[in-house]
Short mmCIF file of C-alpha atoms and ligand atoms in Angstrom, two decimals:
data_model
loop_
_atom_site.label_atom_id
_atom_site.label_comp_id
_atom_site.label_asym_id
_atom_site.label_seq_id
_atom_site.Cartn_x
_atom_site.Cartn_y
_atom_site.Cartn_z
CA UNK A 161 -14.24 -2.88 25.40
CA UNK A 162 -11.83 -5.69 26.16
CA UNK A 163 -9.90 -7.77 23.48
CA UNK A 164 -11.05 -10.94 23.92
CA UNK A 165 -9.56 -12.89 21.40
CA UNK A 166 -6.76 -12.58 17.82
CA UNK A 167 -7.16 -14.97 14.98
CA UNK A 168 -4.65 -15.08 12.23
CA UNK A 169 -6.61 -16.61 9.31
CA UNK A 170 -4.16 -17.72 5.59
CA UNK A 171 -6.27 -17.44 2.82
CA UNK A 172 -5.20 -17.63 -1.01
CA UNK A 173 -6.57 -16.07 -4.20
CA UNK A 174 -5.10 -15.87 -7.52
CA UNK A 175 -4.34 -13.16 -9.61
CA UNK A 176 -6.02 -13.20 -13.44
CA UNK A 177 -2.51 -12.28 -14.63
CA UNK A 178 0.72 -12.03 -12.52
CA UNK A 179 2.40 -8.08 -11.36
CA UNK A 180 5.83 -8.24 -12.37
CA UNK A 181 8.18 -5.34 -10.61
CA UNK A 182 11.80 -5.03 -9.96
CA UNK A 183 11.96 -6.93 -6.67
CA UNK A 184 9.86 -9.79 -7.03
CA UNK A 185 6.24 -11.06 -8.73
CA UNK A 186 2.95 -11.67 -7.22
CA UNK A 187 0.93 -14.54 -8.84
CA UNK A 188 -1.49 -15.55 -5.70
CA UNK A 189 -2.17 -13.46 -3.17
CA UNK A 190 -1.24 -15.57 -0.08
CA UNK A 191 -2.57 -12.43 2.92
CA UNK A 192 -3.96 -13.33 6.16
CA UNK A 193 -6.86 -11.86 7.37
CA UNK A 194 -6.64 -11.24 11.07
CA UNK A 195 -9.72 -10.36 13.43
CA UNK A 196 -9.74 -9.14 16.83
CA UNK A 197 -12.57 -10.01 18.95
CA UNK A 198 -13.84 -7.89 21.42
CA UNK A 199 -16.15 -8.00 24.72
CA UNK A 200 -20.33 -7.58 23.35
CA UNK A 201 -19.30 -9.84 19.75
CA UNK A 202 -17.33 -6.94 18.12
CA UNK A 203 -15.34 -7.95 15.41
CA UNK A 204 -12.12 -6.03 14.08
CA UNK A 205 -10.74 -7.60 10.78
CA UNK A 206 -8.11 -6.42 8.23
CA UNK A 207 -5.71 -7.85 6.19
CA UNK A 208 -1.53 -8.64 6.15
CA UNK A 209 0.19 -8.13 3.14
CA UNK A 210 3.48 -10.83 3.43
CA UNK A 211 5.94 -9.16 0.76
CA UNK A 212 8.95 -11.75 1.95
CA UNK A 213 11.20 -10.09 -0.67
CA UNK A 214 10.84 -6.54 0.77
CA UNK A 215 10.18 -7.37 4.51
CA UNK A 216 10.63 -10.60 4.94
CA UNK A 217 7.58 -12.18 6.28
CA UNK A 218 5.62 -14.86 4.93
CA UNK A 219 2.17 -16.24 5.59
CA UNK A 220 2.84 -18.61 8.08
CA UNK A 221 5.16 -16.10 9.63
CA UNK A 222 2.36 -13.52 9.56
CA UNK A 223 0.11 -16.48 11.09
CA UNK A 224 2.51 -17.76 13.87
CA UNK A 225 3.55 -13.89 15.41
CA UNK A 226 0.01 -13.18 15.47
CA UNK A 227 -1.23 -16.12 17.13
CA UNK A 228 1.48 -17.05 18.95
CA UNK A 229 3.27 -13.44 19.89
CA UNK A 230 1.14 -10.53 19.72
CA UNK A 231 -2.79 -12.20 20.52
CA UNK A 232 -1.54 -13.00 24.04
CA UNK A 233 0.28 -10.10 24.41
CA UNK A 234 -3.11 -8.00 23.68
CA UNK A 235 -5.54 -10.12 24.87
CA UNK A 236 -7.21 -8.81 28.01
CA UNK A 237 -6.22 -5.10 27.37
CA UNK A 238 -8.94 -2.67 26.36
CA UNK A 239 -9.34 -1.37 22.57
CA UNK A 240 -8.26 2.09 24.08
CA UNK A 241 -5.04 1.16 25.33
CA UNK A 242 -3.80 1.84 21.79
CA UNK A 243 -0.13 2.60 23.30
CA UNK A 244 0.18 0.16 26.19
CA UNK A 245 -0.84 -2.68 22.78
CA UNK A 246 1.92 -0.80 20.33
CA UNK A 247 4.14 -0.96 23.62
CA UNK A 248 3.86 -4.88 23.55
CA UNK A 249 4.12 -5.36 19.63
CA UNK A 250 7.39 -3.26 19.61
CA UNK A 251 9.15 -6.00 22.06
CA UNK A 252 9.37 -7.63 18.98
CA UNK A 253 10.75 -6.11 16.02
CA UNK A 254 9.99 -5.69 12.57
CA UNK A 255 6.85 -7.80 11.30
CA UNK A 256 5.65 -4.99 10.08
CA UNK A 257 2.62 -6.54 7.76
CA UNK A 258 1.57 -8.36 10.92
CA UNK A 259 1.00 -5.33 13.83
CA UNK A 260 -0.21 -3.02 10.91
CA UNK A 261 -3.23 -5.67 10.59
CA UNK A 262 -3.16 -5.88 14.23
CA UNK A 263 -3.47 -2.20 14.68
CA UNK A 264 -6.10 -1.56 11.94
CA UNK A 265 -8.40 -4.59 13.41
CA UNK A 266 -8.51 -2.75 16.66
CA UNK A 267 -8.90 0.45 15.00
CA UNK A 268 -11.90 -1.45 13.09
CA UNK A 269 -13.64 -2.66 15.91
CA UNK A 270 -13.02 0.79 18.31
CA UNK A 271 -14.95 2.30 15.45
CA UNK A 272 -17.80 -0.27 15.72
CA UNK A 273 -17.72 0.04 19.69
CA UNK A 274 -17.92 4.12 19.36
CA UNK A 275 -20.23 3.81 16.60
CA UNK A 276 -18.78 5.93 14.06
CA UNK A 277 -16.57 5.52 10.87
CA UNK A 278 -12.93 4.83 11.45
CA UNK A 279 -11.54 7.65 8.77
CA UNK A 280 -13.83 10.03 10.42
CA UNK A 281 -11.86 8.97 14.23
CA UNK A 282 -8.69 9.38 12.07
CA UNK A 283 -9.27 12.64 10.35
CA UNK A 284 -12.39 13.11 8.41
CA UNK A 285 -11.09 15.65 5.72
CA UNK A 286 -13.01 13.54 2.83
CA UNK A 287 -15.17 11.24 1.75
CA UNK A 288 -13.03 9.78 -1.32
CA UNK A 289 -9.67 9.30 -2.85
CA UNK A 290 -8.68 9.85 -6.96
CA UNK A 291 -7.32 6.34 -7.90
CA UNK A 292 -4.06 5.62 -9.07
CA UNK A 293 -3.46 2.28 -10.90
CA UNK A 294 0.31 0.65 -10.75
CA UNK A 295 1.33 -1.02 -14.21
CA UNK A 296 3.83 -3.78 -13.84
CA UNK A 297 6.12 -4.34 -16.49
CA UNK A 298 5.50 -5.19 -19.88
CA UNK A 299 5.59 -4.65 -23.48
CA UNK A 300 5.26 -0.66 -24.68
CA UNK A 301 2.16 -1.65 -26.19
CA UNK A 302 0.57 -3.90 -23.60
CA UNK A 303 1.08 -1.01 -21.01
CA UNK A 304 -0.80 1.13 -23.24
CA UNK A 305 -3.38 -1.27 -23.79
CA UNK A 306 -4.08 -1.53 -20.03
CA UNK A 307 -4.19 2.04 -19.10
CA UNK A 308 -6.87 2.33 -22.19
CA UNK A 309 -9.02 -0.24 -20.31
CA UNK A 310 -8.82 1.24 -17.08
CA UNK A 311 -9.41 4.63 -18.27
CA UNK A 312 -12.73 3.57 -20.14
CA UNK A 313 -13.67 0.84 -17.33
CA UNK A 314 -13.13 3.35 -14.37
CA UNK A 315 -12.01 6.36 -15.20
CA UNK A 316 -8.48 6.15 -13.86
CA UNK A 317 -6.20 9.17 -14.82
CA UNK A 318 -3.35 8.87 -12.75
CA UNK A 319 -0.93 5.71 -13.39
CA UNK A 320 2.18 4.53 -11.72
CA UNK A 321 4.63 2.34 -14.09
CA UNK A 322 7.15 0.11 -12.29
CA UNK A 323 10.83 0.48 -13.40
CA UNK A 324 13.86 -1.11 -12.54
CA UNK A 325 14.53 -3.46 -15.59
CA UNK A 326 18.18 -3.97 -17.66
CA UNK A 327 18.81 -2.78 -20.09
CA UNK A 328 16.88 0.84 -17.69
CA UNK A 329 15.76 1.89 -21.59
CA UNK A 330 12.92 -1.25 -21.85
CA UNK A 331 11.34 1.27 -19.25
CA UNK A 332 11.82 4.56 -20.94
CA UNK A 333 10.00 2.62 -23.71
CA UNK A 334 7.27 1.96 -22.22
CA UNK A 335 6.86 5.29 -20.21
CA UNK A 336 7.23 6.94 -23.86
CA UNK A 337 4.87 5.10 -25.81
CA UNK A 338 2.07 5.68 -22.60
CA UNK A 339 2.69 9.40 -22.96
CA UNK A 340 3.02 9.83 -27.02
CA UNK A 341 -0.30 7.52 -27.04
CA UNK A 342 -2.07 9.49 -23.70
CA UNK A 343 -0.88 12.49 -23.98
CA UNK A 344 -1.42 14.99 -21.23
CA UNK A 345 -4.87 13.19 -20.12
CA UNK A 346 -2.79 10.91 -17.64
CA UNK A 347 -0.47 11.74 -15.23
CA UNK A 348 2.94 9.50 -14.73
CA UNK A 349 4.77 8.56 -12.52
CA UNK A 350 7.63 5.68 -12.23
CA UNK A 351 8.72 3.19 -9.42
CA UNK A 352 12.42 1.29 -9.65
CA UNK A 353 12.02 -0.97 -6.09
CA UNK A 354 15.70 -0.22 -5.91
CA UNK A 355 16.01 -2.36 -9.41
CA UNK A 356 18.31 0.58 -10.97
CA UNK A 357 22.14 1.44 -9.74
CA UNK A 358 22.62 5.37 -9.33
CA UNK A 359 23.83 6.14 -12.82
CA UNK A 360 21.37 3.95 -14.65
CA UNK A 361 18.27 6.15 -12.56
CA UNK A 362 19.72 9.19 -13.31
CA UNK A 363 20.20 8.46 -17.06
CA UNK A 364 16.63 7.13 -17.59
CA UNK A 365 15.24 9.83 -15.54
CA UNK A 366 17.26 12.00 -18.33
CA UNK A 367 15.83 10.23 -21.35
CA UNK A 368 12.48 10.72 -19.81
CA UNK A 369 13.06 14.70 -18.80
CA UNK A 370 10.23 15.55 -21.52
CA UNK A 371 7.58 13.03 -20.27
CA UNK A 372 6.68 15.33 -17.00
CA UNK A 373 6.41 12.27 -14.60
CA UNK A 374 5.40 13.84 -11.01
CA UNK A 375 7.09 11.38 -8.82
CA UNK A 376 9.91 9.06 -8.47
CA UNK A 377 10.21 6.30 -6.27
CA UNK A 378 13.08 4.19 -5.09
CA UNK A 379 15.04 3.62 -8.39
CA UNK A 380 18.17 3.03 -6.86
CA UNK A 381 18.67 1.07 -2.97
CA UNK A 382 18.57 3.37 -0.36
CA UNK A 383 21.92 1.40 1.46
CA UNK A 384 23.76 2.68 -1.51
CA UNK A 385 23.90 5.53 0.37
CA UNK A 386 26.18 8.15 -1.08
CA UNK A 387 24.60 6.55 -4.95
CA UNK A 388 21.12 8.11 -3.48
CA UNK A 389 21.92 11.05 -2.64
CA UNK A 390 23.70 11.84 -5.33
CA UNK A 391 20.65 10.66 -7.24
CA UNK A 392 17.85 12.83 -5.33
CA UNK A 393 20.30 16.06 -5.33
CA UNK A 394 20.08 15.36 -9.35
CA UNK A 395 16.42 14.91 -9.45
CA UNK A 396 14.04 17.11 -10.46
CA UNK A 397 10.95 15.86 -9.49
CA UNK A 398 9.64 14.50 -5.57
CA UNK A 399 11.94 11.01 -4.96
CA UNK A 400 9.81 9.02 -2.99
CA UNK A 401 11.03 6.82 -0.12
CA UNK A 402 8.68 3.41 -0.02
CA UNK A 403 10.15 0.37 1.06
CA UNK A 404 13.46 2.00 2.70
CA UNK A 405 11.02 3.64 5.14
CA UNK A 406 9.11 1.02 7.35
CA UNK A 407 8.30 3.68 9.88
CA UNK A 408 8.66 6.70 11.40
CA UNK A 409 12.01 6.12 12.41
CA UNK A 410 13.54 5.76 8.78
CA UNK A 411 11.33 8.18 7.80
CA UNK A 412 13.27 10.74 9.65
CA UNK A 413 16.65 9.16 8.82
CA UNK A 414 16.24 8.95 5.27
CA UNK A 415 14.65 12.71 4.48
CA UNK A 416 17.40 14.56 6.55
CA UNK A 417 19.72 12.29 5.24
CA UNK A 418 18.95 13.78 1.62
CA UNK A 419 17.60 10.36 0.57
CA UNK A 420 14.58 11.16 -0.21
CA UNK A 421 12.13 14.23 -0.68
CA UNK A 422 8.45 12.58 -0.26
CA UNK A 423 7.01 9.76 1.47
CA UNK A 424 4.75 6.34 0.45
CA UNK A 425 2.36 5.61 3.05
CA UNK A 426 1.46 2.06 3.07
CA UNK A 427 -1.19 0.82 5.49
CA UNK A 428 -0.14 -2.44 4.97
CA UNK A 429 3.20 -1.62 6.42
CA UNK A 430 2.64 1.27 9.35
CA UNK A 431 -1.08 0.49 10.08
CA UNK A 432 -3.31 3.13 11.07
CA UNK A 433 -1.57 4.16 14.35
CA UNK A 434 2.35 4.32 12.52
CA UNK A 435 0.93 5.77 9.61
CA UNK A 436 -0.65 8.55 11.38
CA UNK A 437 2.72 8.97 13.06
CA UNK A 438 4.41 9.07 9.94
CA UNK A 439 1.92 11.60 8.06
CA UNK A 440 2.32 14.24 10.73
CA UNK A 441 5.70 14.06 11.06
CA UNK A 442 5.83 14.78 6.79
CA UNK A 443 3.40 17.42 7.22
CA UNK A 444 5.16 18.95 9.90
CA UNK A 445 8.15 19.11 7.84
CA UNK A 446 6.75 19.85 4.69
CA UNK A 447 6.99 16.80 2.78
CA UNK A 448 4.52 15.29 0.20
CA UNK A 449 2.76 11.75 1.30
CA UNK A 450 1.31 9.47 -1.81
CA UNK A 451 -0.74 6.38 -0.42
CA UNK A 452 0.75 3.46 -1.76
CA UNK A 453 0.00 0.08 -2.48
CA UNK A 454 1.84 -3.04 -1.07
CA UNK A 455 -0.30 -5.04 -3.28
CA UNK A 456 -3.23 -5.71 -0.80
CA UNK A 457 -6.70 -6.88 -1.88
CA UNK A 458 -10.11 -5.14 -1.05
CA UNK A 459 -10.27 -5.54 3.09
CA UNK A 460 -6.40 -3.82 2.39
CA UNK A 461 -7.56 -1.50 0.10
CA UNK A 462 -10.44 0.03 2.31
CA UNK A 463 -8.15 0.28 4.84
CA UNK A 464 -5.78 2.06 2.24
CA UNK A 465 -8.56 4.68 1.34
CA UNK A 466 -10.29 5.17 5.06
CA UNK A 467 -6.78 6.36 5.93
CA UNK A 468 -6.42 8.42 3.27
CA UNK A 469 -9.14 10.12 3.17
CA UNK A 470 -9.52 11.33 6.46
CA UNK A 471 -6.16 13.88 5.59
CA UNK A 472 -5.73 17.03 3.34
CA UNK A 473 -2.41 15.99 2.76
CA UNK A 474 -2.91 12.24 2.39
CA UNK A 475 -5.60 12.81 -0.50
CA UNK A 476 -4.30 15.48 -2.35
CA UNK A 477 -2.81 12.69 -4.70
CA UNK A 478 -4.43 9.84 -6.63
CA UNK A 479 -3.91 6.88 -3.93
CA UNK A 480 -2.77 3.55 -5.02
CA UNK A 481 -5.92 1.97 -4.18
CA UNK A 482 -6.68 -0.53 -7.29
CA UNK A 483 -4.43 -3.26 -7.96
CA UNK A 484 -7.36 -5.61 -6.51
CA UNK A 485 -8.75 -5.45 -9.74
CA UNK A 486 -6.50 -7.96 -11.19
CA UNK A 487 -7.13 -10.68 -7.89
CA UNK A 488 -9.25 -13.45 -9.59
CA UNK A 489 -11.54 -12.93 -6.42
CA UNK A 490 -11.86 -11.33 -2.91
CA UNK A 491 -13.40 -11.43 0.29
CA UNK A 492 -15.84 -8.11 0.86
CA UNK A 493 -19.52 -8.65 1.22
CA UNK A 494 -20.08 -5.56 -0.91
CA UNK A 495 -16.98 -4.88 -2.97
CA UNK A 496 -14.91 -1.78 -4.10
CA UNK A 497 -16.52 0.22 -6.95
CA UNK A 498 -14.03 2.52 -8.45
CA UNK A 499 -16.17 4.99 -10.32
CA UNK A 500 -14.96 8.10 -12.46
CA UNK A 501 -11.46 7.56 -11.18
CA UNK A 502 -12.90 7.71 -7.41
CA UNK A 503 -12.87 5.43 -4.57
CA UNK A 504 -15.20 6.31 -1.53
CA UNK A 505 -14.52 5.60 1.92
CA UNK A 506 -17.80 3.91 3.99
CA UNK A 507 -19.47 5.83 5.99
CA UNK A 508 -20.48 3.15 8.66
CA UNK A 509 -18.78 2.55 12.00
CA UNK A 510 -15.19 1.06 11.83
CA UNK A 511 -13.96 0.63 9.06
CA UNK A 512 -16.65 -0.99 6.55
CA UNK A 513 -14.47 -4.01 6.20
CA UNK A 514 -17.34 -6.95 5.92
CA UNK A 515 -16.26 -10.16 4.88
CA UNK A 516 -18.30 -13.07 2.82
CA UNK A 517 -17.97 -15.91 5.08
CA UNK A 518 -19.01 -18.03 2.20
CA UNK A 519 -15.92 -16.43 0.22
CA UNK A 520 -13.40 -16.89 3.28
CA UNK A 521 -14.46 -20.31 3.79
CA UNK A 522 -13.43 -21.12 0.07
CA UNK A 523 -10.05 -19.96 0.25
CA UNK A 524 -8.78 -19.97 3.48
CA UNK A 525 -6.10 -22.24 3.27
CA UNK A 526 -6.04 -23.45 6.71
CA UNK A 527 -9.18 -26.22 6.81
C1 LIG B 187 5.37 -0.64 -4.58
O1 LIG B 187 5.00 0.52 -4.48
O2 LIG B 187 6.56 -0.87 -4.45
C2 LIG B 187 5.49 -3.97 -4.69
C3 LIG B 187 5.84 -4.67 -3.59
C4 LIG B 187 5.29 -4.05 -2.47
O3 LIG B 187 5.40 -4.36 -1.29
O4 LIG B 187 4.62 -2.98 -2.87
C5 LIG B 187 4.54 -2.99 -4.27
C6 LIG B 187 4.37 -1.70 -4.89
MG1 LIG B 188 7.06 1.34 -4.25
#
C-alpha cells in the first residue's frame, strides 16, 4: 500500500475549434497526466488542468511541483495516510490543479488496492450524472446551431452560455435567440468569469429577467467586493461562486460574506479529498453545488462524474461533464459515451481512468 513513485507526464491535444470565455481561450489542451505508483504495480492516474489565467499554473509548473515538490514529499507514505499526504502538499500553497491530480491519483489507485469503485468509496448515491454542455461565445446563431447538434447527437438539455463580453448585450443576444429558438426544452444558465463590472451584470441579468436562466456564475470579480454583493442581494436566481472559491476556505468566506449563494465544484481544482470537504460544508449549510468544468478532457471528466455521482446533492444538477467533445483527441482506452443527456460513472475499482499508451505516447510532449 506504499507510494512508490509520482510522475508528472505534459501531453498536448488540440481542440477542433477554440472555447472562447471572458478570461481567456483554450486552443490546445496542454494537461499533465500524473500517476502515482504504488507497492504490487498499482497505478493511480488523473489529469491537471493548468488554467494560468485563473490560477496561475502552467504545464511545466504543474510538471516541476509534482516532480520536484510533492512526489518526494509522498513517496514512502501509505495510500491511507490521506491527511498526513494533504498535510505535506499544504506546505506549499496554492497549485491547486497540481495536488487535486495528486489527490485523485491516490484516490484512483486506493480504489484499485480495495478493489472497489472510487465514487462508490466517495458516496455511492448514483450511477450517472445529466450532462450539461458550456457554449463559449459566439454569434446568436452559431450558439443555436451548436446546442441543436448536441441535443440531436447526445441528448443534452441543460446548457451553460459564457458571458462577460462588451458591449454585456452581445450576450443577452445570444441567450435570447437560444431560448426564442429552444424554448422551454433546455434549461439556461450564464457564466461572466468576472468579465462584467457590477452594473453591467445586473442590467443584463435585467434584460434577460424573462429567459428563466437557473444559475448565475461569477459575472462580476469577487475582489470588487462591495460591487458583488450588491449584485447577489439584487439577484434573483442562485449566484454561483467558481473561480473566487479555490477551496474550502473561500468557500466559507465568500457565502457568509453575501458573495455568493451556490457553489461550482471543480475536481480539477479541490480534487476528490477538498471537494468532499467543500460539498459537506454546502450541504451543511444549505447551499446548492453544480459540478463544473475547468475545461478538462476525458481522464478529467471521469473524475468530474465519479465525484459527482456518488452525492444526492452533487447530482441533482446536470454536471459540466462534456466539453471533451470538442478536444481533437484524448487519452481513455474506452472513451466517454454521453447517451440521452447521461454520463455513467464505471463501475470497476478506482476510478476507471485507463489510458491508451499508444495515444499518450503520441502526444506527450516530453520525448
Ligand atoms: C468555467 O466554469 O469558468 C473556464 C476556465 C476554467 O478554469 O473553467 C472554465 C469554465
Ligand atoms: Mg465558471
Amino acid at each position: 500500500m506504499k507510494i512508490t513513485r509520482v510522475e508528472a507526464i505534459p501531453f498536448a491535444i488540440p481542440y477542433t475549434h477554440p472555447l472562447r470565455f471572458a478570461s481567456g481561450e483554450q486552443h490546445v489542451a496542454e494537461h499533465v497526466l500524473v500517476r502515482v505508483h504504488g507497492e504490487d504495480g498499482v497505478v493511480g492516474t488523473a489529469e491537471a488542468p493548468p488554467r494560468p489565467y485563473t490560477y496561475g499554473e502552467t504545464q511545466d509548473s504543474v510538471r516541476a511541483v509534482v516532480e520536484k515538490v510533492f512526489a518526494p514529499q509522498v513517496v514512502g507514505l501509505d495510500l491511507l495516510d490521506r491527511e498526513q499526504v494533504h498535510a505535506r502538499l499544504n506546505r506549499t500553497v496554492a497549485n491547486p490543479a497540481a495536488k487535486a491530480a495528486v489527490d485523485m491519483a491516490l484516490w484512483d489507485a486506493l480504489g484499485q488496492t480495495l478493489g472497489r469503485p472510487v465514487t462508490k468509496l466517495l458516496g455511492g448515491y448514483t450511477d450517472r450524472m445529466r450532462v450539461s454542455h458550456m457554449v463559449g461565445f459566439d454569434e446568436p446563431q452559431k450558439a443555436v446551431d451548436v446546442v441543436a447538434e448536441f441535443m440531436q447527437r447526445y441528448g443534452i438539455t441543460t446548457y451553460k452560455v459564457k458571458v462577460g463580453r462588451r458591449p454585456y448585450r452581445l450576450d443577452v443576444a445570444v441567450v435570447r435567440a437560444l431560448r426564442e429558438h429552444f424554448g422551454d426544452t433546455i434549461e439556461l444558465y450564464v457564466d461572466g468569469n468576472r468579465g462584467w463590472t457590477a452594473s453591467e451584470a445586473a442590467r443584463a441579468l435585467r434584460e434577460m429577467e424573462d429567459l428563466d436562466l437557473t444559475l448565475a456564475e461569477e459575472l462580476n470579480p469577487a475582489d470588487d467586493v462591495l460591487g458583488r454583493r450588491w449584485l447577489v442581494e439584487r439577484t434573483a436566481i442562485p449566484f454561483v461562486a467558481d473561480e473566487s472559491v479555490p477551496g474550502p476556505a473561500e468557500v466559507v468566506r465568500e457565502l457568509l460574506g453575501g458573495s455568493a449563494t451556490a457553489i461550482s465544484i471543480k475536481t480539477a481544482r479541490t480534487g476528490f479529498t477538498y471537494s468532499q470537504r467543500v460539498h459537506f460544508l454546502c450541504e451543511s449549510l444549505g447551499v446548492e453545488n453544480v459540478m463544473g468544468n475547468q475545461i478538462d478532457g476525458q481522464v478529467g471528466t471521469l473524475c468530474s462524474v465519479t465525484f459527482g455521482a456518488a452525492y444526492r446533492g452533487t447530482s441533482a444538477r446536470a454536471g459540466e461533464l462534456s466539453n471533451f467533445l470538442d478536444m481533437a483527441d484524448d487519452l481513455l482506452a474506452e472513451p466517454l459515451q454521453i447517451v440521452d443527456g447521461e454520463l455513467h460513472v464505471r463501475d470497476v475499482p478506482g476510478t476507471g481512468v485507463l489510458i491508451d499508451e499508444e495515444k499518450l505516447t503520441r502526444y506527450r510532449t516530453d520525448r
